[in-house]
mmCIF file of C-alpha atoms in Angstrom:
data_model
loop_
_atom_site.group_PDB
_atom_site.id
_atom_site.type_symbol
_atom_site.label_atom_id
_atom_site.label_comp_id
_atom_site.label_asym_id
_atom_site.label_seq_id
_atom_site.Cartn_x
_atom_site.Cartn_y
_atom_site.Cartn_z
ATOM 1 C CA UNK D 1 133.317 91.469 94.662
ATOM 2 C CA UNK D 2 131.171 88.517 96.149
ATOM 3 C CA UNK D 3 128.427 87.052 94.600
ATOM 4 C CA UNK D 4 125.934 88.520 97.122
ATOM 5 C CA UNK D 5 127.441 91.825 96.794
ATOM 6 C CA UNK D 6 127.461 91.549 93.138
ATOM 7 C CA UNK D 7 123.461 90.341 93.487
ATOM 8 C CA UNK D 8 122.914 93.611 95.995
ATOM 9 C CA UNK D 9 124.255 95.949 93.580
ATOM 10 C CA UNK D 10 122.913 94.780 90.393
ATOM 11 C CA UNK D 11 119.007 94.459 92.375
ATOM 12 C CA UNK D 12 119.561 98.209 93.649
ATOM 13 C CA UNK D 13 120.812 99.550 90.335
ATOM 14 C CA UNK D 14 117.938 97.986 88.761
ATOM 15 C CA UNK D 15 115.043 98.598 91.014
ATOM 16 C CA UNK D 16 115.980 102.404 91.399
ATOM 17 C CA UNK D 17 115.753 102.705 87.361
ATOM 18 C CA UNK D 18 111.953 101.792 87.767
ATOM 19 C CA UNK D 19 111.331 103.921 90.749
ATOM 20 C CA UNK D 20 113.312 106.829 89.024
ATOM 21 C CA UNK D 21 112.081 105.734 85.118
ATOM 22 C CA UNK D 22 108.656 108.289 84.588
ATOM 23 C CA UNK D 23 109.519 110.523 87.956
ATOM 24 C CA UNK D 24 112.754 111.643 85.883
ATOM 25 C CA UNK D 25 110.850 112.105 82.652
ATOM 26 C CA UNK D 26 107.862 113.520 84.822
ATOM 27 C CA UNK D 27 107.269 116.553 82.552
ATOM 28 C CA UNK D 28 107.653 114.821 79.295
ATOM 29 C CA UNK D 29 105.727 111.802 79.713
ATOM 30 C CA UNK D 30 102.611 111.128 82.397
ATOM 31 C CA UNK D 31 100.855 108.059 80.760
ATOM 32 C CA UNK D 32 101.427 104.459 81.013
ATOM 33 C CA UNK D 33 99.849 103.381 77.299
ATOM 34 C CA UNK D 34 97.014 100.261 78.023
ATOM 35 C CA UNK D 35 98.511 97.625 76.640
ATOM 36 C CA UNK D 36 101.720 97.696 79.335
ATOM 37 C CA UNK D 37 99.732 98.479 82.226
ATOM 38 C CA UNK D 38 97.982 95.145 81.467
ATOM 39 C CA UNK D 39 101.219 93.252 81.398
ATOM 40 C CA UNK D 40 102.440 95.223 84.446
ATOM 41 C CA UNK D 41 99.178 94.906 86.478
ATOM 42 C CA UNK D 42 99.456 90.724 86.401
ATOM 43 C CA UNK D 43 103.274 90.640 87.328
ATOM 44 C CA UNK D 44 102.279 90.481 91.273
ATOM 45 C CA UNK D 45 99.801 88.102 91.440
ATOM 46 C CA UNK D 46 102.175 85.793 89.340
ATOM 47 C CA UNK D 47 105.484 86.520 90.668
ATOM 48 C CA UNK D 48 104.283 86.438 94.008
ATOM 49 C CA UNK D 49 102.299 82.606 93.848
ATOM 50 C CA UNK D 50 105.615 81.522 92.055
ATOM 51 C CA UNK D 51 107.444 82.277 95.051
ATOM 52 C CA UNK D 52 104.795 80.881 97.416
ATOM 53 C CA UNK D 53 103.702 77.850 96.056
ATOM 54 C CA UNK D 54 106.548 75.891 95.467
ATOM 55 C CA UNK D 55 107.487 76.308 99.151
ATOM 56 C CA UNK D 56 104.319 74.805 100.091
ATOM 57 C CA UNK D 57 104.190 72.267 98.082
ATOM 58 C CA UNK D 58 107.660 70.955 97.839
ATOM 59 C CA UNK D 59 109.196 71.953 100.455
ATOM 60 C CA UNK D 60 112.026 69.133 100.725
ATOM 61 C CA UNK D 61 112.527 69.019 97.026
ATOM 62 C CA UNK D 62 109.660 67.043 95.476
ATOM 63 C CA UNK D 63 105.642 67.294 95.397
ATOM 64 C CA UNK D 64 104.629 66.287 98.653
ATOM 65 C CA UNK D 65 100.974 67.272 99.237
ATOM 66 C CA UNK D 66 100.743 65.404 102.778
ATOM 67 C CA UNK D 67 103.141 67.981 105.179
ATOM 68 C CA UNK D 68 102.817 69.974 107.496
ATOM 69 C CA UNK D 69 104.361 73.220 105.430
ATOM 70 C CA UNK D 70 101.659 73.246 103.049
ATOM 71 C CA UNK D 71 98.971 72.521 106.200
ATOM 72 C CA UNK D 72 100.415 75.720 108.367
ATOM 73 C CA UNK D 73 100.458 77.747 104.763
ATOM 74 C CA UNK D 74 97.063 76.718 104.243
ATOM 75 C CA UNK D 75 95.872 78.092 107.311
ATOM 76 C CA UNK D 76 97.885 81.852 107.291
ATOM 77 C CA UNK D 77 96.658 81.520 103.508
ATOM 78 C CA UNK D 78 93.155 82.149 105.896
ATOM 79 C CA UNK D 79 94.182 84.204 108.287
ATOM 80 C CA UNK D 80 96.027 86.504 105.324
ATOM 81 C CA UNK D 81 92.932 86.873 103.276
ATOM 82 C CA UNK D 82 91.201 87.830 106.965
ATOM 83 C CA UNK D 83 93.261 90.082 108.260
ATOM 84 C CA UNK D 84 95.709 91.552 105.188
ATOM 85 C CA UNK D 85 97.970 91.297 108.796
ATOM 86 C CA UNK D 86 101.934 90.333 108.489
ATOM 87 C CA UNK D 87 102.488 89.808 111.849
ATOM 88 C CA UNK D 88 99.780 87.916 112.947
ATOM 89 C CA UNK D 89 100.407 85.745 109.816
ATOM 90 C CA UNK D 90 103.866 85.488 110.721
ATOM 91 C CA UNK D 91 102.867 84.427 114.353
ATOM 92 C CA UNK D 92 99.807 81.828 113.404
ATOM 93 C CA UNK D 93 101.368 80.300 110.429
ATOM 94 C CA UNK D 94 104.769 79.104 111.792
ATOM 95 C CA UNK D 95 102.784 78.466 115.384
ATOM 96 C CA UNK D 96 101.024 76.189 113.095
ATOM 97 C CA UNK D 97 104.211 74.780 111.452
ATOM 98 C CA UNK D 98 105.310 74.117 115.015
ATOM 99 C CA UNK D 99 102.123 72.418 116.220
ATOM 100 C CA UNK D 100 101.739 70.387 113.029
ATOM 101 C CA UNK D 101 105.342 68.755 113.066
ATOM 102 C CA UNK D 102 104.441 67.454 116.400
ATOM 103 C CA UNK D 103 102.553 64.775 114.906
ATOM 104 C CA UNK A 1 108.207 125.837 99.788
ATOM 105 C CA UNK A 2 110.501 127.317 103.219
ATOM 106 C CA UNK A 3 112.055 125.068 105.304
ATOM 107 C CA UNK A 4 109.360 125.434 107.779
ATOM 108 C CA UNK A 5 106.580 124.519 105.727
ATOM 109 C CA UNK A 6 108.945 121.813 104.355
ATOM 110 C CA UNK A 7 109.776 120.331 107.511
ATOM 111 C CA UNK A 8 105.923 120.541 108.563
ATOM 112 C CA UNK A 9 104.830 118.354 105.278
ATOM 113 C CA UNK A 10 107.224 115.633 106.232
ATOM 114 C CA UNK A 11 106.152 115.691 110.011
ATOM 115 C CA UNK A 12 102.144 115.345 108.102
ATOM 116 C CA UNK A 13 103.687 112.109 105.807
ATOM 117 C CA UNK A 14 105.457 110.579 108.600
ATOM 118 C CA UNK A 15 102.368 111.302 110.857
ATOM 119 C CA UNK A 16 100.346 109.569 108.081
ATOM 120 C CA UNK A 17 103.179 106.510 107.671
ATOM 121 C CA UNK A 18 103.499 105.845 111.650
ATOM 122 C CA UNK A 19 100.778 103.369 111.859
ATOM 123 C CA UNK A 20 101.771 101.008 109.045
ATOM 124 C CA UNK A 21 105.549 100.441 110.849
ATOM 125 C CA UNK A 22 102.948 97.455 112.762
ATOM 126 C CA UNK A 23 103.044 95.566 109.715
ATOM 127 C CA UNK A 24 106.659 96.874 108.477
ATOM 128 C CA UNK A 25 108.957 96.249 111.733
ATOM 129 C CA UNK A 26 107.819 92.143 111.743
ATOM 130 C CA UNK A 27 108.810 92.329 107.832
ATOM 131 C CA UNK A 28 111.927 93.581 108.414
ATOM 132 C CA UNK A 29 113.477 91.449 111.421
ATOM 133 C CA UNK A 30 112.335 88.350 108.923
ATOM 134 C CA UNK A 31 114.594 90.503 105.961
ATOM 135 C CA UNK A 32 117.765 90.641 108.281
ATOM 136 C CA UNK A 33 117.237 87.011 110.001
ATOM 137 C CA UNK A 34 116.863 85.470 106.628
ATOM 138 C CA UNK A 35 120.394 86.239 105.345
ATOM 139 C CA UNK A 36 121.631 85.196 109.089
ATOM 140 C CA UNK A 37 119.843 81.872 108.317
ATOM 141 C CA UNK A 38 121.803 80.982 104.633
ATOM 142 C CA UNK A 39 125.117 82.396 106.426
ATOM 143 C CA UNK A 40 125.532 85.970 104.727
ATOM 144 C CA UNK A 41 127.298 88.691 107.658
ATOM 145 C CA UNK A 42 125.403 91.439 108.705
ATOM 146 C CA UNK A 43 126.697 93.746 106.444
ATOM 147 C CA UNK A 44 125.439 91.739 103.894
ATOM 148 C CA UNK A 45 121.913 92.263 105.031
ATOM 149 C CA UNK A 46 122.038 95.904 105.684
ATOM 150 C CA UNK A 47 123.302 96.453 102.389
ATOM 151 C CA UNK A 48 120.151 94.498 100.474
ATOM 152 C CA UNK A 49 118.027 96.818 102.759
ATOM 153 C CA UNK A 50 119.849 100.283 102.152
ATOM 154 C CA UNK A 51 120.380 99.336 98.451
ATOM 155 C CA UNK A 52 117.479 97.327 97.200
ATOM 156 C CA UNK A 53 115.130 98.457 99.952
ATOM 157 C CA UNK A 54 112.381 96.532 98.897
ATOM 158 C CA UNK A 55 111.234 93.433 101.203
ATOM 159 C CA UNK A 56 109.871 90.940 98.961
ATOM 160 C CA UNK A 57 112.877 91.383 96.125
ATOM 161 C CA UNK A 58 115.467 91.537 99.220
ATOM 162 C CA UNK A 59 113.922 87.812 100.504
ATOM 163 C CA UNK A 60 113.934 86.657 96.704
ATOM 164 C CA UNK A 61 117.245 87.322 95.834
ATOM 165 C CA UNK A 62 118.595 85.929 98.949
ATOM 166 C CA UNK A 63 116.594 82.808 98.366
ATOM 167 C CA UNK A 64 118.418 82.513 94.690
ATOM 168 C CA UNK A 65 121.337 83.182 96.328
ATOM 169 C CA UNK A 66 121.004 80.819 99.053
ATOM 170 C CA UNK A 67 120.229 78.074 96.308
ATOM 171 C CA UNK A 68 123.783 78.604 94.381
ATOM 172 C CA UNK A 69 122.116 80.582 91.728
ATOM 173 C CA UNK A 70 124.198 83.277 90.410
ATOM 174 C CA UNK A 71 123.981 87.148 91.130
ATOM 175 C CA UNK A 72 122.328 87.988 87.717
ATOM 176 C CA UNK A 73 119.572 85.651 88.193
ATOM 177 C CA UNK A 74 119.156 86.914 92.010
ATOM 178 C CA UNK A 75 119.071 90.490 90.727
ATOM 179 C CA UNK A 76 116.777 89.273 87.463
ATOM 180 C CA UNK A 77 114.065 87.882 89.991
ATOM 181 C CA UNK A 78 114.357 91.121 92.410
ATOM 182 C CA UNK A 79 113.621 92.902 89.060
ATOM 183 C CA UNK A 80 110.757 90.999 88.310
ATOM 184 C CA UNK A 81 109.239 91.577 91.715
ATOM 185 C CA UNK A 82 110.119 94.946 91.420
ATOM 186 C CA UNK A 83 108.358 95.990 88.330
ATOM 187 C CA UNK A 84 105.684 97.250 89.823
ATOM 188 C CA UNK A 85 107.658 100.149 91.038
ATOM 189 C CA UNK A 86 107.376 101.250 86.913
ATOM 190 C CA UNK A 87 103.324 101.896 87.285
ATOM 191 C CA UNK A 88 103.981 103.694 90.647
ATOM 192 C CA UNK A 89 106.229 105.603 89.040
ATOM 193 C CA UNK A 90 104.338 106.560 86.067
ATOM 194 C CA UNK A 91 101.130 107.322 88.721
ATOM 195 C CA UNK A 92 102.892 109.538 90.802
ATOM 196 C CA UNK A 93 104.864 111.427 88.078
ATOM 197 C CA UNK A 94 101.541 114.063 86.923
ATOM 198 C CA UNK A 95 101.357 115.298 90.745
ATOM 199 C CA UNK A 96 105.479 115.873 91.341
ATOM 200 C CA UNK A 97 106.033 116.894 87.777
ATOM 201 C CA UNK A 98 106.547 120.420 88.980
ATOM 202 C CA UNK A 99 108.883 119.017 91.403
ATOM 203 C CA UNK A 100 112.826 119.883 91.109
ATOM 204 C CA UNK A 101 114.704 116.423 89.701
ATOM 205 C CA UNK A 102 116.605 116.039 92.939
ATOM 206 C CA UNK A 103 113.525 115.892 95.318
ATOM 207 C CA UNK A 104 112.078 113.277 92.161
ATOM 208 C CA UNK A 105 115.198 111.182 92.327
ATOM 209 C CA UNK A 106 114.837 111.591 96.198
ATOM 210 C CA UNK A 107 111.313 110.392 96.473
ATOM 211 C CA UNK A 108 112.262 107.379 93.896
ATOM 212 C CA UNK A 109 114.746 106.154 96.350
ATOM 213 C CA UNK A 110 112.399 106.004 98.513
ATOM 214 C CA UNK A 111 109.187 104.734 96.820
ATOM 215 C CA UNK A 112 107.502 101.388 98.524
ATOM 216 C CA UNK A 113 104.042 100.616 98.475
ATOM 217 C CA UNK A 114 102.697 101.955 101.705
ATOM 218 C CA UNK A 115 103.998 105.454 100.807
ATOM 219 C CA UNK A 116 102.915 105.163 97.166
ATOM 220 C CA UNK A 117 99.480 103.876 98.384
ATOM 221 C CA UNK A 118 99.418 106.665 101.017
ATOM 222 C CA UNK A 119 99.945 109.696 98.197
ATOM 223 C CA UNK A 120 98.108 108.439 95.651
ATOM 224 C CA UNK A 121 94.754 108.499 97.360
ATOM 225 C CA UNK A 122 95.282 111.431 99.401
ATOM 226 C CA UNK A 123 96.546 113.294 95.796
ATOM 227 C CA UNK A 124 93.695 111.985 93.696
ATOM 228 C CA UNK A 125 91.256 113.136 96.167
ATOM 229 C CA UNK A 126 92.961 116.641 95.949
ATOM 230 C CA UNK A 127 93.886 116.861 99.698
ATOM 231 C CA UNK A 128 97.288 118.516 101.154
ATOM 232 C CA UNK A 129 99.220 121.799 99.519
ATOM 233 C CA UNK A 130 100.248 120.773 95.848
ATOM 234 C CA UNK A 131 103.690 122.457 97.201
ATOM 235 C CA UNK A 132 104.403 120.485 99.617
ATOM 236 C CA UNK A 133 103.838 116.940 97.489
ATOM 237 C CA UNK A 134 107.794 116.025 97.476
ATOM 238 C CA UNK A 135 108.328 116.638 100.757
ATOM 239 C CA UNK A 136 104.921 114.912 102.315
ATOM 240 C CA UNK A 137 106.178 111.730 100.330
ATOM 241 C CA UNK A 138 109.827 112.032 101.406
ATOM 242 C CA UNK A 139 108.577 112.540 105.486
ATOM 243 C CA UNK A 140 107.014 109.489 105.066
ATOM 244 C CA UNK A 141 109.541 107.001 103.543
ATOM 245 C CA UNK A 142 112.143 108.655 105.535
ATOM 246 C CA UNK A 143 110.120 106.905 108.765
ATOM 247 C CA UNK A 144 109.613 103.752 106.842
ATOM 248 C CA UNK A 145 113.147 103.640 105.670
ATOM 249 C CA UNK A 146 114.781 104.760 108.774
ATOM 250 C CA UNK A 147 111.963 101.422 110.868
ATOM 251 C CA UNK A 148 113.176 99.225 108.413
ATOM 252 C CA UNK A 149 116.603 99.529 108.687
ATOM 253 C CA UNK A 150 116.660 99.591 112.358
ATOM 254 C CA UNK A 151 114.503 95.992 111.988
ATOM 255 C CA UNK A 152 116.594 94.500 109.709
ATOM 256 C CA UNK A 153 119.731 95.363 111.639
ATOM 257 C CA UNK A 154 117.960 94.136 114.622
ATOM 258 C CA UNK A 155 117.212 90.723 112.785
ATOM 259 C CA UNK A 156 120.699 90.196 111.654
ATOM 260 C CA UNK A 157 121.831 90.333 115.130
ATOM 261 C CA UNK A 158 119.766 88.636 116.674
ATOM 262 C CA UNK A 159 119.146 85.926 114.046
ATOM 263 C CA UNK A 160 121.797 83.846 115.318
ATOM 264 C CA UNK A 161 120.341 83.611 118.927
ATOM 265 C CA UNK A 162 117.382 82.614 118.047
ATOM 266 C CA UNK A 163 116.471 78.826 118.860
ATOM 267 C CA UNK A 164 116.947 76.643 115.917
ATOM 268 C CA UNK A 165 113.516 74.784 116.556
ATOM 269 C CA UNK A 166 111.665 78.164 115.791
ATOM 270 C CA UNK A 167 111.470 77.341 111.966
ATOM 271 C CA UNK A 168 111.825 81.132 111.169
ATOM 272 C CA UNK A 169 113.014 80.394 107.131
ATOM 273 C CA UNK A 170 109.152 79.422 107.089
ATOM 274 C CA UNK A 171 108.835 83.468 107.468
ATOM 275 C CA UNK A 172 109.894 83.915 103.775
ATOM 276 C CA UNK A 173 107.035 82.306 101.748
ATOM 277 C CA UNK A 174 104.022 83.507 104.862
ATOM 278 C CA UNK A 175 105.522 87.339 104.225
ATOM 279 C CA UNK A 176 104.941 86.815 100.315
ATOM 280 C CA UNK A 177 101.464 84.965 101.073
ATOM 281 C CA UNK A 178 100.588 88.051 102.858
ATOM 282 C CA UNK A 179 101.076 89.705 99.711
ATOM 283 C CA UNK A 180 99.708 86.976 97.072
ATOM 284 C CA UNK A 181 96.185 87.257 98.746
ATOM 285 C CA UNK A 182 94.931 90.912 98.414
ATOM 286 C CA UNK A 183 96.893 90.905 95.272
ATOM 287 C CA UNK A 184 94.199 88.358 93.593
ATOM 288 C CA UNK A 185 91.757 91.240 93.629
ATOM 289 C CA UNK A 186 90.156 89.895 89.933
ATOM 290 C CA UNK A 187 89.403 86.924 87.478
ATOM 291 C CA UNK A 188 92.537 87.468 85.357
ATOM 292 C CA UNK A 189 94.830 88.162 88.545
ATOM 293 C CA UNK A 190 93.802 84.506 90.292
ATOM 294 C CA UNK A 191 94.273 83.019 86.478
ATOM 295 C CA UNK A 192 97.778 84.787 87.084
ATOM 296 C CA UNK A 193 98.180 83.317 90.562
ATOM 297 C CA UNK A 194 97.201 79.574 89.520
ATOM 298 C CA UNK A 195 99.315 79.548 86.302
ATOM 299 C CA UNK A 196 102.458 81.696 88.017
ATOM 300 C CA UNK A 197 102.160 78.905 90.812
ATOM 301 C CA UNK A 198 101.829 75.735 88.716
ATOM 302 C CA UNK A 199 104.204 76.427 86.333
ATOM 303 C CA UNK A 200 107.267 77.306 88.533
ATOM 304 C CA UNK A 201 106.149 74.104 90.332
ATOM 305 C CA UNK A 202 106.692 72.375 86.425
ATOM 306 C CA UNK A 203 109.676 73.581 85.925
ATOM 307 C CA UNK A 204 111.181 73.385 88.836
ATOM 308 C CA UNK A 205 110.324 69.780 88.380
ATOM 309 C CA UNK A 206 111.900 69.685 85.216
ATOM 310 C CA UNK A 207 115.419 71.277 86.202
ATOM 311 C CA UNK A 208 114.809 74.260 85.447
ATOM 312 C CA UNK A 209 116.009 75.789 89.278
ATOM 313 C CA UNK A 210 116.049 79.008 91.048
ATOM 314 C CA UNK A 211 115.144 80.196 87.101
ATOM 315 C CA UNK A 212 111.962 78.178 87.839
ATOM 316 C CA UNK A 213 111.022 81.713 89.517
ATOM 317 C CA UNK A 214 111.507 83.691 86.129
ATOM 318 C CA UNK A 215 109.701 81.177 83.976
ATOM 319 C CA UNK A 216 106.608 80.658 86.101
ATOM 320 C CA UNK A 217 106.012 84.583 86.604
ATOM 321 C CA UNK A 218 106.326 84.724 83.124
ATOM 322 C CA UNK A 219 104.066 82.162 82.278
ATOM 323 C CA UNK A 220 101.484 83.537 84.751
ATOM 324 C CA UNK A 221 101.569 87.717 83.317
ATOM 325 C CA UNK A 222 100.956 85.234 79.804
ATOM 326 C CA UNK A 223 97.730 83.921 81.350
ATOM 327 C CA UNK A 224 96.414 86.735 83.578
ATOM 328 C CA UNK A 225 96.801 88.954 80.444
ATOM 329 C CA UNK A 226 95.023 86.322 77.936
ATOM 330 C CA UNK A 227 91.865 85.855 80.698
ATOM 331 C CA UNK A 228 91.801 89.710 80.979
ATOM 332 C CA UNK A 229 91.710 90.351 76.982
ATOM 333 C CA UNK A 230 89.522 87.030 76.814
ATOM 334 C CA UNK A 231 86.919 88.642 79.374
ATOM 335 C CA UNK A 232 87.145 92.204 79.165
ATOM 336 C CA UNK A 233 87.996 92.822 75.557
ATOM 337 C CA UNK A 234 88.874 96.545 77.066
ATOM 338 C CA UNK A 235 91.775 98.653 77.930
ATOM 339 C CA UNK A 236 92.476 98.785 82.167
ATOM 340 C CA UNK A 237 91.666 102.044 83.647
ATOM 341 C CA UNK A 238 92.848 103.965 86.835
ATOM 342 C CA UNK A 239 96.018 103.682 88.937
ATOM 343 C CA UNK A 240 97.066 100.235 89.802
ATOM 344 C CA UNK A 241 96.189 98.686 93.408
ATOM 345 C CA UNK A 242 99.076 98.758 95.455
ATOM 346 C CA UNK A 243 100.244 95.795 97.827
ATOM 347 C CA UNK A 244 99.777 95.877 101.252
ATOM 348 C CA UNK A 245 102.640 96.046 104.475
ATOM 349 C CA UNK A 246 105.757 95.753 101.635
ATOM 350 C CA UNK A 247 108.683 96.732 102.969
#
């Protein structure tokens, strides 16, 4: 099996066990204790900026602060927080990509 | 519940789901262009959307992959984005406890957080026939699952054709930005955000690679959890806030 194949099935396996993990136990268990809802509740904030940022930051494969990447993410960053709108963050953000590596 | 009823509650959910496809069709064409773009086939694409079916973790893992990092660590990172999916899980368990465990292992496959964020208000609120729970949810993700696949298939095709000056790969990091912002809904989360984001910067720095991903979301849960003990000093209450537009 490929690599990517290998990577689908493992992900799918994987995610379904935390879809399925308290539906399947549904009449034995019906509380996430405190303490792991804590943990749980900061994992998209984090994972999600550590996916973001670096992209925006460095996108060519050091810190570069003065780009055009991080200038367009800056501004759907904006129009994100506005809006909570994927495709018009989609459309302004690389319009802006486009505009800004004009110059 | 008769098939009539049944077939009525999943007309209701998908009736309920239509409107969010806006933000779910866009997501998808970017999920089967992206593999296009690091030179998977189309099959490979279709198969991260009928077997992972979860937009982010799909973009994530083809990201790792399309940096030479092996299939474990692609799948580890899709896990991490994925867990989440554990607090939906335990939210939505009390209301289809009564459920049978094939309509429960159903509904899991097709859990995301529109139709989570969909049931759980509309349950908590008491609203719709406690019968027809199971099959409310599953009319709903069946339209979001059936949009999504029809977009990402859509994006693989096309994805070649598409002019190379359109920087489309730029697609990934705006879909998860989209995401990042209503998900720094407190103090602790943006502590989350700021650490998550710096240190996966650091240790990407320091060689640490596509496991940069692993280490920084770590780090972050570390310091969103510290600020929230540090300024709470209480336990979290109520069901968790779900994303927004995740396919």
């Amino acid at each position: 099996m490929s690599r990517t194949w290998a990577a689908i099935v493992l992900a799918g396996i994987g995610t379904f066990a935390m879809r399925a993990s308290f539906l399947a136990l549904a009449h034995r268990l019906s509380e996430v204790p405190p303490w792991a809802q804590r943990i749980l509740r900061q994992i998209p904030p984090a994972a999600l900026a550590a996916l973001v940022i670096p992209a925006l930051v460095r996108p060519h494969g050091e810190i570069d602060l003065w780009q055009p990447r991080l200038a367009a993410g800056l501004l759907a960053a904006l129009v994100a927080w506005r809006t909570k709108n994927v495709a018009l963050t989609l459309v302004i953000g690389i319009g802006a990509l486009m505009l800004f590596q004009e110059f | 519940m008769g098939g009539a009823r049944a077939r009525a509650e999943m007309r209701a959910g998908a009736a309920a789901m239509a409107p969010m496809l806006i933000g779910v069709i866009p997501f998808g064409l970017v999920a089967g262009t992206t593999p296009a773009a690091v030179g998977m086939d189309w099959e490979a694409a279709l198969g991260f959307s009928i077997i992972l079916f979860a937009g982010a973790s799909q973009l994530a893992a083809i990201d790792v992959l399309s940096r030479d990092g092996s299939a474990l660590l692609a799948a580890v990172v899709a896990w991490t984005i994925n867990l989440r999916m554990l607090l939906y899980s335990a939210s939505l368990a009390p209301y289809l406890a009564h459920e049978s465990f094939r309509k429960r292992m159903g509904a899991s496959y097709l859990m995301v957080d529109q139709n989570y964020a969909l049931c759980v208000t509309r349950w908590a609120e008491g609203k719709g026939d406690p019968k027809g729970r199971a099959w409310f949810f599953i009319g709903g993700g069946l339209l979001l699952w059936s949009a999504w696949q029809l977009a990402t298939l859509a994006g693989a095709l096309l994805g070649e054709t598409l002019p190379d000056e359109l920087p489309l790969d730029f697609a990934v990091p705006l879909v998860f930005l989209v995401l990042l912002i209503p998900a720094i809904n407190s103090r602790p989360a943006a502590v989350s955000a700021v650490v998550g984001g710096a240190a996966t910067v650091a240790t990407v720095e320091m060689g640490a690679g596509s496991l940069s991903i692993v280490c920084g979301a770590v780090a972050g849960i570390v310091g969103g959890v510290v600020t929230e003990i540090v300024l709470h000093r209480r336990a979290p209450s109520g069901p968790p806030e779900p994303l927004e537009d995740l396919g």
